[in-house]
GROMACS .gro file of C-alpha atoms in nm:
model
  223
    1GLY     CA    1  -2.412   0.096  -0.281
    2SER     CA    2  -2.387   0.461  -0.421
    3THR     CA    3  -2.733   0.665  -0.411
    4ASP     CA    4  -2.640   0.951  -0.606
    5GLY     CA    5  -2.652   0.909  -0.917
    6THR     CA    6  -2.301   0.844  -0.962
    7ALA     CA    7  -2.313   0.483  -1.165
    8ALA     CA    8  -2.563   0.628  -1.398
    9GLU     CA    9  -2.301   0.898  -1.482
   10VAL     CA   10  -2.003   0.697  -1.522
   11ASP     CA   11  -2.223   0.486  -1.731
   12LYS     CA   12  -2.340   0.769  -1.992
   13HIS     CA   13  -1.993   0.892  -2.009
   14PHE     CA   14  -1.756   0.623  -2.026
   15ALA     CA   15  -1.929   0.300  -2.122
   16GLY     CA   16  -1.776   0.241  -2.471
   17ASP     CA   17  -1.415   0.360  -2.291
   18PRO     CA   18  -1.253  -0.048  -2.227
   19ARG     CA   19  -1.010   0.153  -1.973
   20VAL     CA   20  -1.301   0.200  -1.740
   21ARG     CA   21  -1.501  -0.057  -1.556
   22LEU     CA   22  -1.805   0.030  -1.356
   23MET     CA   23  -1.863  -0.211  -1.043
   24SER     CA   24  -2.205  -0.139  -0.865
   25PHE     CA   25  -2.300  -0.347  -0.536
   26GLU     CA   26  -2.497  -0.328  -0.171
   27ASN     CA   27  -2.316  -0.078   0.040
   28GLY     CA   28  -2.098  -0.293   0.213
   29GLY     CA   29  -1.807  -0.025   0.357
   30LYS     CA   30  -1.557   0.178   0.209
   31ALA     CA   31  -1.263  -0.092   0.264
   32HIS     CA   32  -1.514  -0.407   0.128
   33ALA     CA   33  -1.564  -0.164  -0.205
   34LEU     CA   34  -1.181  -0.148  -0.203
   35ASN     CA   35  -1.103  -0.480  -0.229
   36ARG     CA   36  -1.347  -0.566  -0.475
   37GLY     CA   37  -1.155  -0.347  -0.674
   38LEU     CA   38  -0.777  -0.469  -0.591
   39VAL     CA   39  -0.958  -0.806  -0.678
   40HIS     CA   40  -1.028  -0.683  -1.059
   41ALA     CA   41  -0.712  -0.438  -1.075
   42GLN     CA   42  -0.480  -0.595  -1.291
   43GLY     CA   43  -0.189  -0.368  -1.260
   44GLU     CA   44   0.090  -0.365  -0.978
   45ILE     CA   45   0.032  -0.056  -0.866
   46ILE     CA   46  -0.266   0.048  -0.698
   47VAL     CA   47  -0.364   0.408  -0.702
   48ALA     CA   48  -0.665   0.507  -0.468
   49LEU     CA   49  -0.864   0.836  -0.399
   50ASP     CA   50  -1.161   0.921  -0.231
   51ALA     CA   51  -1.540   1.036  -0.419
   52ASP     CA   52  -1.540   1.417  -0.349
   53THR     CA   53  -1.124   1.419  -0.473
   54GLN     CA   54  -0.994   1.536  -0.806
   55PHE     CA   55  -0.639   1.448  -0.916
   56PRO     CA   56  -0.428   1.714  -1.139
   57ALA     CA   57  -0.285   1.586  -1.440
   58LYS     CA   58   0.057   1.463  -1.332
   59THR     CA   59  -0.027   1.307  -0.992
   60ILE     CA   60  -0.079   0.931  -1.069
   61ARG     CA   61   0.266   0.953  -1.279
   62ARG     CA   62   0.450   1.113  -0.983
   63LEU     CA   63   0.340   0.863  -0.741
   64THR     CA   64   0.417   0.561  -0.965
   65ARG     CA   65   0.755   0.673  -1.054
   66TRP     CA   66   0.857   0.520  -0.652
   67PHE     CA   67   0.776   0.218  -0.748
   68GLU     CA   68   1.100   0.124  -0.949
   69ASP     CA   69   1.264   0.137  -0.599
   70PRO     CA   70   1.142  -0.239  -0.486
   71THR     CA   71   1.137  -0.188  -0.154
   72ILE     CA   72   0.851   0.090  -0.171
   73GLY     CA   73   0.507  -0.083  -0.101
   74ALA     CA   74   0.314   0.266  -0.068
   75VAL     CA   75   0.346   0.643  -0.162
   76ALA     CA   76   0.194   0.934   0.054
   77GLY     CA   77   0.026   1.242  -0.190
   78ASN     CA   78  -0.022   1.564  -0.069
   79ALA     CA   79  -0.416   1.656  -0.002
   80LEU     CA   80  -0.507   1.991   0.013
   81VAL     CA   81  -0.856   2.165   0.045
   82GLY     CA   82  -1.006   2.249  -0.311
   83ASN     CA   83  -1.353   2.382  -0.144
   84ARG     CA   84  -1.207   2.703   0.031
   85ILE     CA   85  -1.585   2.848   0.036
   86ASN     CA   86  -1.566   3.024   0.372
   87LEU     CA   87  -1.386   3.032   0.698
   88VAL     CA   88  -1.423   2.655   0.782
   89THR     CA   89  -1.279   2.535   0.466
   90ARG     CA   90  -1.022   2.788   0.491
   91TRP     CA   91  -0.874   2.700   0.830
   92GLN     CA   92  -0.889   2.355   0.733
   93ALA     CA   93  -0.663   2.470   0.408
   94LEU     CA   94  -0.426   2.598   0.602
   95GLU     CA   95  -0.445   2.294   0.842
   96TYR     CA   96  -0.359   2.085   0.582
   97VAL     CA   97  -0.058   2.281   0.458
   98THR     CA   98   0.114   2.324   0.850
   99ALA     CA   99  -0.027   2.027   1.080
  100GLN     CA  100  -0.060   1.762   0.832
  101ASN     CA  101   0.159   1.818   0.499
  102LEU     CA  102   0.444   1.980   0.702
  103GLU     CA  103   0.455   1.705   0.994
  104ARG     CA  104   0.431   1.420   0.676
  105ARG     CA  105   0.731   1.575   0.532
  106ALA     CA  106   0.924   1.544   0.846
  107LEU     CA  107   0.804   1.199   0.961
  108ALA     CA  108   0.908   1.117   0.600
  109ALA     CA  109   1.299   1.189   0.619
  110LEU     CA  110   1.296   1.030   0.953
  111GLY     CA  111   1.098   0.672   0.733
  112ALA     CA  112   0.796   0.732   0.999
  113VAL     CA  113   0.560   0.834   0.775
  114THR     CA  114   0.228   0.737   0.977
  115VAL     CA  115  -0.071   0.698   0.722
  116VAL     CA  116  -0.118   0.712   0.324
  117PRO     CA  117  -0.390   0.955   0.356
  118GLY     CA  118  -0.737   0.783   0.135
  119ALA     CA  119  -0.759   1.089  -0.100
  120VAL     CA  120  -0.440   1.028  -0.236
  121GLY     CA  121  -0.174   0.758  -0.239
  122ALA     CA  122  -0.058   0.430  -0.437
  123TRP     CA  123   0.005   0.067  -0.295
  124ARG     CA  124   0.209  -0.175  -0.432
  125LYS     CA  125  -0.029  -0.459  -0.484
  126THR     CA  126   0.181  -0.748  -0.359
  127ALA     CA  127   0.185  -0.546  -0.041
  128LEU     CA  128  -0.206  -0.522  -0.037
  129GLU     CA  129  -0.221  -0.886  -0.116
  130GLN     CA  130   0.036  -1.007   0.098
  131LEU     CA  131  -0.189  -0.816   0.425
  132GLY     CA  132  -0.513  -0.972   0.320
  133GLY     CA  133  -0.608  -0.621   0.136
  134TYR     CA  134  -0.766  -0.332   0.291
  135PRO     CA  135  -0.897  -0.371   0.658
  136ALA     CA  136  -1.234  -0.331   0.775
  137ASP     CA  137  -1.167  -0.360   1.135
  138THR     CA  138  -1.127   0.031   1.192
  139LEU     CA  139  -1.289   0.365   1.064
  140ALA     CA  140  -0.920   0.448   0.967
  141GLU     CA  141  -0.850   0.210   0.703
  142ASP     CA  142  -0.563   0.363   0.543
  143GLN     CA  143  -0.390   0.457   0.877
  144ASP     CA  144  -0.443   0.075   0.953
  145LEU     CA  145  -0.300  -0.013   0.670
  146THR     CA  146  -0.013   0.237   0.609
  147LEU     CA  147   0.054   0.062   0.981
  148ALA     CA  148   0.062  -0.237   0.890
  149VAL     CA  149   0.264  -0.215   0.564
  150GLN     CA  150   0.580  -0.088   0.752
  151GLN     CA  151   0.490  -0.388   0.968
  152ALA     CA  152   0.543  -0.599   0.697
  153GLY     CA  153   0.880  -0.488   0.592
  154TRP     CA  154   0.764  -0.255   0.333
  155ARG     CA  155   0.913   0.098   0.318
  156VAL     CA  156   0.634   0.430   0.276
  157GLU     CA  157   0.757   0.744   0.144
  158PHE     CA  158   0.554   1.085   0.100
  159ASP     CA  159   0.538   1.251  -0.232
  160PRO     CA  160   0.469   1.634  -0.183
  161ALA     CA  161   0.428   1.715  -0.528
  162ALA     CA  162   0.183   1.460  -0.602
  163ARG     CA  163  -0.120   1.673  -0.550
  164ALA     CA  164  -0.505   1.645  -0.492
  165TYR     CA  165  -0.749   1.855  -0.403
  166THR     CA  166  -1.036   1.725  -0.157
  167GLU     CA  167  -1.397   1.887  -0.068
  168ALA     CA  168  -1.355   1.932   0.311
  169PRO     CA  169  -1.649   1.997   0.552
  170ASP     CA  170  -1.772   2.309   0.490
  171THR     CA  171  -1.992   2.350   0.815
  172VAL     CA  172  -1.898   2.340   1.200
  173ASP     CA  173  -2.125   1.999   1.274
  174GLY     CA  174  -1.954   1.816   0.948
  175LEU     CA  175  -1.621   1.942   1.049
  176LEU     CA  176  -1.658   1.774   1.424
  177LYS     CA  177  -1.840   1.441   1.314
  178GLN     CA  178  -1.515   1.386   1.051
  179ARG     CA  179  -1.275   1.442   1.319
  180PHE     CA  180  -1.456   1.293   1.572
  181ARG     CA  181  -1.438   0.986   1.277
  182TRP     CA  182  -1.087   1.041   1.250
  183SER     CA  183  -1.012   1.080   1.648
  184PHE     CA  184  -1.176   0.724   1.701
  185GLY     CA  185  -1.068   0.558   1.399
  186THR     CA  186  -0.689   0.634   1.522
  187LEU     CA  187  -0.737   0.498   1.855
  188GLN     CA  188  -0.876   0.200   1.688
  189CYS     CA  189  -0.534   0.170   1.480
  190LEU     CA  190  -0.303   0.236   1.838
  191TRP     CA  191  -0.465  -0.062   1.989
  192LYS     CA  192  -0.458  -0.279   1.690
  193HIS     CA  193  -0.108  -0.193   1.697
  194ARG     CA  194  -0.035  -0.145   2.036
  195LYS     CA  195   0.216  -0.438   2.038
  196ALA     CA  196   0.446  -0.234   1.768
  197LEU     CA  197   0.483   0.050   2.042
  198PHE     CA  198   0.843   0.095   2.167
  199SER     CA  199   0.943  -0.273   1.977
  200LEU     CA  200   1.299  -0.309   1.883
  201LYS     CA  201   1.186  -0.540   1.573
  202TYR     CA  202   1.021  -0.242   1.444
  203PRO     CA  203   1.222   0.094   1.562
  204VAL     CA  204   1.149   0.368   1.358
  205LEU     CA  205   0.759   0.299   1.402
  206GLY     CA  206   0.771   0.196   1.777
  207PHE     CA  207   1.001   0.455   1.839
  208VAL     CA  208   0.891   0.764   1.681
  209ALA     CA  209   0.584   0.710   1.452
  210LEU     CA  210   0.318   0.564   1.701
  211PRO     CA  211   0.495   0.742   2.014
  212GLN     CA  212   0.426   1.082   1.807
  213ILE     CA  213   0.084   0.955   1.707
  214TRP     CA  214  -0.002   0.892   2.082
  215LEU     CA  215   0.142   1.253   2.194
  216PHE     CA  216   0.033   1.479   1.924
  217GLN     CA  217  -0.305   1.307   1.826
  218ILE     CA  218  -0.417   1.191   2.164
  219ILE     CA  219  -0.256   1.303   2.464
  220LEU     CA  220  -0.179   1.700   2.390
  221ALA     CA  221  -0.578   1.689   2.195
  222THR     CA  222  -0.721   1.593   2.487
  223ALA     CA  223  -0.514   1.762   2.756
   0.00000   0.00000   0.00000
């Protein structure tokens, strides 16, 4: 579905590399594309990143080492802003370190990670297949899947050393559009997983993770 020449560039540089498989089909949304890739993936660990994100050399190794523990279903990496070119992106760089990644450290310590970011994360293929793959009914498929994985009995961890550098919106208009999409996707996830809120069946998720999302991302954000 890409129209920016990405497929041609991949074919040009990696056509002879047996480790790289290029798949091209009509644009059907991110979840659809990820699920197409999942069908062809041969390994048990699925590492995913966004198109505007770059990994340092050791990131994949740091993500995958966690899966020696058979109870772990997913691992969140540490997303950082890579294009610190103006005030808008520099503000986001600070926000990523404080409001997002420090928060994720605290939640990980409680066993309550609420999102494995699409920019940098790894998943156990068995867990993904158990849940039917990436969900296509919310705008925040990464958060949706993170909550679902935990309800299925898997643990989710955070590795601050598994860094990734993502391209943040560099205009106020672009930032507002991104945050509206994130907020609407979060609301969709909260509604979809509403039965887990204050559920004794999921004590950490129901009494820590989900209330934290409601309080800090919805109630205080709109107060």
